[in-house]
Coordinates of C-alpha atoms and ligand atoms in Angstrom, one line a residue:
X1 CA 0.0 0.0 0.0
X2 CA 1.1 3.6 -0.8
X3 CA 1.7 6.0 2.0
X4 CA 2.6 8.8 -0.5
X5 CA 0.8 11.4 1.0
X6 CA 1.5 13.8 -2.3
X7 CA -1.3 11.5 -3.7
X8 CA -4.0 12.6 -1.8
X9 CA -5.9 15.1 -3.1
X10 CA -6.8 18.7 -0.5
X11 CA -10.6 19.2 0.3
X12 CA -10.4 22.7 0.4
X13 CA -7.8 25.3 -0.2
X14 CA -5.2 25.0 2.7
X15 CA -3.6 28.4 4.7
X16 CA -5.8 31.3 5.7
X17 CA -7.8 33.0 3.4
X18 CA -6.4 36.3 2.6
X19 CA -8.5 39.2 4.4
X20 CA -9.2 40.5 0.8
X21 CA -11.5 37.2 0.0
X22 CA -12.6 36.8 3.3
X23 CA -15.0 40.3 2.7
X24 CA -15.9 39.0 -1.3
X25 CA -16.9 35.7 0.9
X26 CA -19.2 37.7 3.4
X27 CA -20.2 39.9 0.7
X28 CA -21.7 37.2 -1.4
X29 CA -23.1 35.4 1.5
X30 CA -25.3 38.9 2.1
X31 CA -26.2 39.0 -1.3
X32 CA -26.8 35.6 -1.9
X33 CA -29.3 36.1 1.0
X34 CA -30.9 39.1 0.0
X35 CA -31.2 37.0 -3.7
X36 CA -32.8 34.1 -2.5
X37 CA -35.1 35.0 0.5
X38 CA -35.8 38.5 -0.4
X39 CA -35.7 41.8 1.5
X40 CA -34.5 40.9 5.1
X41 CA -33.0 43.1 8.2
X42 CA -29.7 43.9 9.1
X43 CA -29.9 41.6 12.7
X44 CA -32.1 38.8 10.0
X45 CA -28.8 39.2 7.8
X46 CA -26.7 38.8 10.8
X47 CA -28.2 35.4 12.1
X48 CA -28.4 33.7 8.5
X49 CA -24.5 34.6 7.6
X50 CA -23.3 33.8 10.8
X51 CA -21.4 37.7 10.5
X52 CA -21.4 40.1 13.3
X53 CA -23.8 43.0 13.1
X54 CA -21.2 45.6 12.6
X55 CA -19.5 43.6 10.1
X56 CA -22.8 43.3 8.2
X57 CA -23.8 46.8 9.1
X58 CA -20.7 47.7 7.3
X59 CA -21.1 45.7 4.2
X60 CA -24.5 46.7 3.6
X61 CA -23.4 50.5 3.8
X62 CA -20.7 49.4 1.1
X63 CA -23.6 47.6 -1.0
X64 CA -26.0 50.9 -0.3
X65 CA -22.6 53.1 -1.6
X66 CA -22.6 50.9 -4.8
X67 CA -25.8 50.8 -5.8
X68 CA -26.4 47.1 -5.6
X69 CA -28.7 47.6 -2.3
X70 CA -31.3 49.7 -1.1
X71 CA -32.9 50.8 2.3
X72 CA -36.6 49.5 2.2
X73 CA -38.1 51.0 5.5
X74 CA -40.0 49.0 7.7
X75 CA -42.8 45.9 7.4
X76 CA -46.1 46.6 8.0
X77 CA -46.4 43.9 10.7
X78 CA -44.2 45.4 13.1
X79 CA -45.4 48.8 13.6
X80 CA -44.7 48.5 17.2
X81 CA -41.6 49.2 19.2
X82 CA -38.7 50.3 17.5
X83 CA -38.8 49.0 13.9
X84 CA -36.5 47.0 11.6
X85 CA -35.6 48.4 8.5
X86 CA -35.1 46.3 6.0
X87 CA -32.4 46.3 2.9
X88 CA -33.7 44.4 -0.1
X89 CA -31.1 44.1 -3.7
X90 CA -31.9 46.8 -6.2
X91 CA -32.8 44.2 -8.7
X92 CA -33.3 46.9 -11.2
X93 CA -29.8 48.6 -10.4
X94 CA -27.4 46.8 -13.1
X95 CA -28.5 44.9 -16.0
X96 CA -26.9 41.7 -17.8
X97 CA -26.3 41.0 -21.1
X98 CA -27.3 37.6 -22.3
X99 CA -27.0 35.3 -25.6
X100 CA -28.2 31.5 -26.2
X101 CA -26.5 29.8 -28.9
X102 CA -28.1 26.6 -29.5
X103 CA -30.9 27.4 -30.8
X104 CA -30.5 26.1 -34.6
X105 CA -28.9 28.5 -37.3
X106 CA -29.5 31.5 -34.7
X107 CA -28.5 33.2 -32.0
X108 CA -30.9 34.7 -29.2
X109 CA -30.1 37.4 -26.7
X110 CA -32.2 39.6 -23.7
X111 CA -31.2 42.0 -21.8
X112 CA -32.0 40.8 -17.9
X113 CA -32.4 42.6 -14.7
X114 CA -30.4 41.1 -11.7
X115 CA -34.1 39.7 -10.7
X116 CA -34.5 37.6 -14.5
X117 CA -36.6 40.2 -15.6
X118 CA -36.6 40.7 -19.9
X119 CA -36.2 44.1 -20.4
X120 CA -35.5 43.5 -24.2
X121 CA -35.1 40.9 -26.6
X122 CA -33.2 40.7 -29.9
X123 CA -32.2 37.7 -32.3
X124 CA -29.6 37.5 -34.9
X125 CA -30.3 34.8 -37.6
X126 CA -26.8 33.1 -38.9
X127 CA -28.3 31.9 -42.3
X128 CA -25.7 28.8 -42.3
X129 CA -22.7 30.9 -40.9
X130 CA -20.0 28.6 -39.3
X131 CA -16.6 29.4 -37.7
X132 CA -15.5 32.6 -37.8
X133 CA -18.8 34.4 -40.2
X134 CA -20.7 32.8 -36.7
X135 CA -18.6 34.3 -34.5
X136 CA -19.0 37.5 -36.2
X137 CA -22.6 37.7 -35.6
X138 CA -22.7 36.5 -32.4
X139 CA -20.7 39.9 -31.7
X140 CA -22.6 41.6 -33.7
X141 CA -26.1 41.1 -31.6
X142 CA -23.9 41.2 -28.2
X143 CA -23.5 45.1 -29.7
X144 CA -26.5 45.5 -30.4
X145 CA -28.0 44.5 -27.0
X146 CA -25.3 46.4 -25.4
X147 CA -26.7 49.2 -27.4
X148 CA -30.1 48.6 -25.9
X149 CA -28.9 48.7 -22.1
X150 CA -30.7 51.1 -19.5
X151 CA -28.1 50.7 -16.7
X152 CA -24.5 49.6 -16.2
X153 CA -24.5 46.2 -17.5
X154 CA -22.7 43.8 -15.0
X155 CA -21.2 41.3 -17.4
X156 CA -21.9 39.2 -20.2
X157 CA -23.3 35.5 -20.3
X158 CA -23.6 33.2 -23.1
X159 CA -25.0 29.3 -23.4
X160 CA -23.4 27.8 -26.0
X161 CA -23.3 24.2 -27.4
X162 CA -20.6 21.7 -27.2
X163 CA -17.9 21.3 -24.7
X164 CA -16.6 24.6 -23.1
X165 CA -13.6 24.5 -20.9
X166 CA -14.1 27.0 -17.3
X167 CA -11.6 29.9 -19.4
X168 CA -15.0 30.1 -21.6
X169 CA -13.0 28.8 -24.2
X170 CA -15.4 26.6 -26.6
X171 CA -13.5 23.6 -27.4
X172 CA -15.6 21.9 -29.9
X173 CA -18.9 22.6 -31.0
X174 CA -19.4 21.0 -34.5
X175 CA -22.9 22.7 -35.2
X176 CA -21.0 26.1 -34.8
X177 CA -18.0 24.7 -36.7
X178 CA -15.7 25.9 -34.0
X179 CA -13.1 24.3 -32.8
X180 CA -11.0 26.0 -29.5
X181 CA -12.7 29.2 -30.2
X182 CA -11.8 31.8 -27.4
X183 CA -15.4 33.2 -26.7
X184 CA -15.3 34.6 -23.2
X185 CA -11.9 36.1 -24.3
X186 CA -13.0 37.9 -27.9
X187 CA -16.1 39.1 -26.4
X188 CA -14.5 40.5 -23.3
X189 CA -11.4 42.2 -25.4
X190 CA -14.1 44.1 -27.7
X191 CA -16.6 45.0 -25.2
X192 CA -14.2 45.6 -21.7
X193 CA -17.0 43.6 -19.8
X194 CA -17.0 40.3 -17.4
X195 CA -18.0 37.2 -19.7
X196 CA -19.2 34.3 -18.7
X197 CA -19.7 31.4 -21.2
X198 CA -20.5 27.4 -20.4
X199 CA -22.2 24.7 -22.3
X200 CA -26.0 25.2 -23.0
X201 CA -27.3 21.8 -20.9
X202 CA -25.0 23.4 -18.0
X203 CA -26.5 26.8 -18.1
X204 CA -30.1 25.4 -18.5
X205 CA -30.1 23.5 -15.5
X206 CA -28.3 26.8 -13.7
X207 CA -31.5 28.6 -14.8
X208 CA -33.8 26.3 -13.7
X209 CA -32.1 25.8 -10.6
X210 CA -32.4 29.3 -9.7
X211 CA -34.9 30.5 -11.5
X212 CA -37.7 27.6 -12.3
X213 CA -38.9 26.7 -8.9
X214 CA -36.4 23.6 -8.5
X215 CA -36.4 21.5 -5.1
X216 CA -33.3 21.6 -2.9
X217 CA -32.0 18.2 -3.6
X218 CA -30.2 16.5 -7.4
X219 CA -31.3 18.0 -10.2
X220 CA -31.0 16.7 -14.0
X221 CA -32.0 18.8 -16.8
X222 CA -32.1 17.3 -20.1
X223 CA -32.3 19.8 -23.4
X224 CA -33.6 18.7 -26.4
X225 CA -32.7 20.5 -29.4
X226 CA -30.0 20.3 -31.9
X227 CA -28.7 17.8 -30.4
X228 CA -29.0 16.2 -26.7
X229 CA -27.3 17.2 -23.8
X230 CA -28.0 17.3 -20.0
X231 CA -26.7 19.4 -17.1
X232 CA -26.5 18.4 -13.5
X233 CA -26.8 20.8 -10.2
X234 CA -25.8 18.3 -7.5
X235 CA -25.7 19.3 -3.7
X236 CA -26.0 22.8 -4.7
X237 CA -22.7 23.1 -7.7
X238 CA -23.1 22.4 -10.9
X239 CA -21.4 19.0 -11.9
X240 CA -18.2 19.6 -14.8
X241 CA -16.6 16.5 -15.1
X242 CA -13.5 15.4 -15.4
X243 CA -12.7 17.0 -19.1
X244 CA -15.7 19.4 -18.8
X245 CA -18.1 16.7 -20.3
X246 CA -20.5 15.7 -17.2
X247 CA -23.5 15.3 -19.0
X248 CA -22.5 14.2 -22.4
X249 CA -25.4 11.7 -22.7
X250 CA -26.8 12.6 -25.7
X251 CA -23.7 10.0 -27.1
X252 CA -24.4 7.0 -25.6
X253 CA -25.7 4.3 -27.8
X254 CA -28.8 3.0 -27.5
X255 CA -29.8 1.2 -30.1
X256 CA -26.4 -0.4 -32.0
X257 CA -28.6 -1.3 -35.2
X258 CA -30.0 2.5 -35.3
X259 CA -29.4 5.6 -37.2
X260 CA -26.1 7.1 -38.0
X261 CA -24.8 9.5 -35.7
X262 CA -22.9 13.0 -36.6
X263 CA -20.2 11.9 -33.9
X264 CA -19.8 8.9 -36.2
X265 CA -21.4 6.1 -34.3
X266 CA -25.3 4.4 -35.0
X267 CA -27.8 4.9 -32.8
X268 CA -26.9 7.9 -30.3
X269 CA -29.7 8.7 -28.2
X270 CA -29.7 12.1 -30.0
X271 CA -30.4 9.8 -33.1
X272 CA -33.4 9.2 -31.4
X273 CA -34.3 11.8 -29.3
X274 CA -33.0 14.8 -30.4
X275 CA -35.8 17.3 -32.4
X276 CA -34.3 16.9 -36.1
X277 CA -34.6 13.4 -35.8
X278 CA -38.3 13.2 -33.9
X279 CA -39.6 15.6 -35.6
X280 CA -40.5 14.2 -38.9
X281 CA -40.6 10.5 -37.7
X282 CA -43.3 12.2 -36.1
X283 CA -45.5 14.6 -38.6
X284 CA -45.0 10.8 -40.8
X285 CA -46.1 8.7 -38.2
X286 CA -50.3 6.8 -38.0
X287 CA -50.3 7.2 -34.6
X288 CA -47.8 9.7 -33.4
X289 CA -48.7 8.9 -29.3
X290 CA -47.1 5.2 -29.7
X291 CA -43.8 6.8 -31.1
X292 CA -43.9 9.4 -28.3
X293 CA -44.3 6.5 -25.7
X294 CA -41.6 3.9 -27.2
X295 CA -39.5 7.2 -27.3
X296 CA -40.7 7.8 -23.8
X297 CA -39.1 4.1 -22.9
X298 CA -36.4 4.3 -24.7
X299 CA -34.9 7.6 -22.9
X300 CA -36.5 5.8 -19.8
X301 CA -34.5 3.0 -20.1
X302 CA -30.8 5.2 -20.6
X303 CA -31.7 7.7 -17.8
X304 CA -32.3 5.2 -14.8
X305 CA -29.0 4.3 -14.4
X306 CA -28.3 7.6 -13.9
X307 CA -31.3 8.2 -11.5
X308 CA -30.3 5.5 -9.6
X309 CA -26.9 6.2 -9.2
X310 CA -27.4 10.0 -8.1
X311 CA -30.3 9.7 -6.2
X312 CA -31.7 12.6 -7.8
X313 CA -35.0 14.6 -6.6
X314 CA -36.0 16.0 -10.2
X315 CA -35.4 15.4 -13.9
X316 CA -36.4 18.2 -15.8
X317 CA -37.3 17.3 -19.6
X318 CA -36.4 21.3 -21.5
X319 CA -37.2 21.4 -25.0
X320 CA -40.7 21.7 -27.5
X321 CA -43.5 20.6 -25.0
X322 CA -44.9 19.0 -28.6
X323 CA -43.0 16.6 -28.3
X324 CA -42.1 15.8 -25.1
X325 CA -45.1 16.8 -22.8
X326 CA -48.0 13.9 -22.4
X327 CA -46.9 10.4 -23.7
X328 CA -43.6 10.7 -24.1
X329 CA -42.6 12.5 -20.5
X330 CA -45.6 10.1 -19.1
X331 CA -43.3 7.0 -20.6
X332 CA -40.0 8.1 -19.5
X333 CA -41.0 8.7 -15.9
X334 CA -43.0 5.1 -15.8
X335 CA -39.6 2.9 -17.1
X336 CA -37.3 5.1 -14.7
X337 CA -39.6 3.9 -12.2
X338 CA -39.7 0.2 -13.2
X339 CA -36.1 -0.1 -13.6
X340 CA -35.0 1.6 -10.4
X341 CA -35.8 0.3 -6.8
X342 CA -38.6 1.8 -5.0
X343 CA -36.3 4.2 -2.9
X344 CA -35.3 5.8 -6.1
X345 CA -38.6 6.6 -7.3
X346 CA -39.9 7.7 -4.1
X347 CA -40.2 11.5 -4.4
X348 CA -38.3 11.8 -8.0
X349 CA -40.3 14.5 -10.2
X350 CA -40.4 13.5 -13.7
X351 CA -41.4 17.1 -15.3
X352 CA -40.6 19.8 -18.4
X353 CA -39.3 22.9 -17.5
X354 CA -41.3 26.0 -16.6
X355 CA -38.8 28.2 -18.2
X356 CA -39.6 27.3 -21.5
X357 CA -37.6 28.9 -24.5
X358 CA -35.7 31.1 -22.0
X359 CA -34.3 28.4 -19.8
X360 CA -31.0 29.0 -21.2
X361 CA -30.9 32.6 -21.3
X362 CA -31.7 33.0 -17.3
X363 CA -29.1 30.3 -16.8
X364 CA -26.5 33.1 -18.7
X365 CA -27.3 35.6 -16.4
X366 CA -26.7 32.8 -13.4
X367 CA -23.0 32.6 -14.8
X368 CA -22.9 36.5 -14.4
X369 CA -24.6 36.5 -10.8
X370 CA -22.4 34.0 -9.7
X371 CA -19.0 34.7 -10.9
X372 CA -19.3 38.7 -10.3
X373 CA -21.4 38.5 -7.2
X374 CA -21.4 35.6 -5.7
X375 CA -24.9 34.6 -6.3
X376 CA -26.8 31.8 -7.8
Ligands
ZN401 ZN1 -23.5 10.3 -31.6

């Protein structure tokens, strides 16, 4: 046996944090409060973070200073005896700046509040652009958005498909035709702002974590589009992977006698599963509710493993509800069920999302939130 201690890998970072990150810590930890629970009081903010009251009273003055943060006055309920005032986030104060780029041959874009509000939308079609010409445009409708802005915008996020390493850097995303494609870094060098860019599954499931009423344990998001892809929050973070792939199910072969795949195997699950391909099996099909439910088992069948395995609360089905609410959701949730054991099944939520079209685009402005303030 090995007692090379060099082997083992650290938990967390060792030696003191420095006094610099110990405020951007307690800083988030106010915000992320104020985020998620709504408008609260100083001595509220001071139990929840664990902080002292100075030390809170102090950062909310800071937060107040830049804008982020506002004075409420008191609740209505406690008109008696001296009373609280509360300090809520200025959801309105800053805006962000976000684009969706898996939606096929175009790219989609808002401008958000901090709160997930659209203030405006804008598309930018890429009539069969790839590589570079696609990159082009993508900048081209991040300017124009930026154009559109009301207030200082925080940063920019952006979904995109295929694998993206954490530098924002888009490895390889064939449907683009890019291949190591700097993103994060061209956008930021023309426009001066924070970027944040990550794979669309990954920022979907962000955005219906936050955003889209998700429970607090495992959550699996699986988009259909394109392609197939799924993103996983686990315990709170989302799950990257050893090479940045978590997720990458849409690969896996499930039928070895199927269709050809564009990764060049037969029978992907995306050659099953993903819209190009169900689509116009099912416009040509007699009775399009049997293909919906052998569908249904089929993505059953590949996802219980992975249900069973994770122990996860939700799986969240995001793409057209024509084809994937009623039969086909109701079939995937019943052979999860049969091929898991009872513990498994008992409280899982087999749903769509209730984001919709925009799942992606709220998961952007996550990225933002929680690389330049801590939030998510
Ligand atoms: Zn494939």
């Amino acid at each position: 046996m090995s007692t090379d201690t060099s082997r083992r890998r650290a938990l967390r970072p060792s030696g003191k944090l420095l006094q610099e990150d110990a405020r951007r810590h307690h800083r988030a930890l106010i915000l992320q409060e104020l985020f998620a629970e709504g408008p609260r009081s100083r001595a509220d903010l001071a139990r929840s973070s664990g902080l002292t009251r100075v030390t809170v009273s102090d950062l909310v003055a800071e937060l107040i200073d830049g804008g982020l943060v506002a004075e409420l006055g008191a609740p209505v309920e406690s008109r008696i005896g001296k009373p609280p005032i509360l300090v809520g986030l200025r959801g309105d104060a800053l805006q962000i700046v976000v684009l969706d780029l898996s939606v096929d041959d175009q790219v989609t874009g808002a401008v958000l509040t901090l709160s997930g509000e659209v203030c405006s939308r804008d598309q930018q079609s890429l009539g069969g652009a790839k590589g570079d010409a696609a990159l082009a445009l993508v900048h081209t409708l991040a300017r124009r958005l930026l154009d559109r802005a009301e207030r200082r915008v925080l940063g920019i996020g952006v979904g995109s498909p295929g694998i993206v390493d954490p530098s924002g850097t888009v490895v390889d995303a064939p449907n683009l035709g890019w291949h190591h494609v700097p993103l994060a870094e061209g956008l930021h060098e023309a426009f001066g702002l924070p970027v944040y860019v990550a794979n669309d599954a990954n920022t979907a499931v962000l955005g219906e974590h936050t955003y889209g009423h998700a429970g607090e344990g495992g959550l699996m998001l699986l988009r259909v589009g394109t392609g197939v892809g799924a993103g996983l929050v686990l315990d709170g973070a989302l799950l990257h992977g050893h090479r940045n792939a978590a997720g990458e199910i849409g690969h896996v072969v499930v039928d070895p006698d199927g269709a050809p795949c564009a990764c060049g195997r037969t029978g992907c699950l995306e050659t099953v599963v993903a819209v190009p391909h169900l689509r116009p099996r099912l416009a040509e099909a007699a009775d399009p509710d049997a293909v919906r439910t052998a569908v249904g088992e089929q993505l059953g069948r590949v996802l219980a493993p992975v249900v069973g395995a994770l122990n996860l609360h939700e799986l969240v089905l995001s793409g057209p509800s024509e084809l994937l609410d009623g039969a086909l959701l109701a079939a995937t949730d019943r052979v999860i069920r049969e091929y898991t054991m009872p513990v498994s099944g008992e409280g899982l939520v087999v749903r769509t999302s209730t984001l919709g079209d925009d799942v992606v685009l709220l998961g952007a402005a996550v990225l933002v939130l929680a690389g330049e303030l801590g939030v998510s």
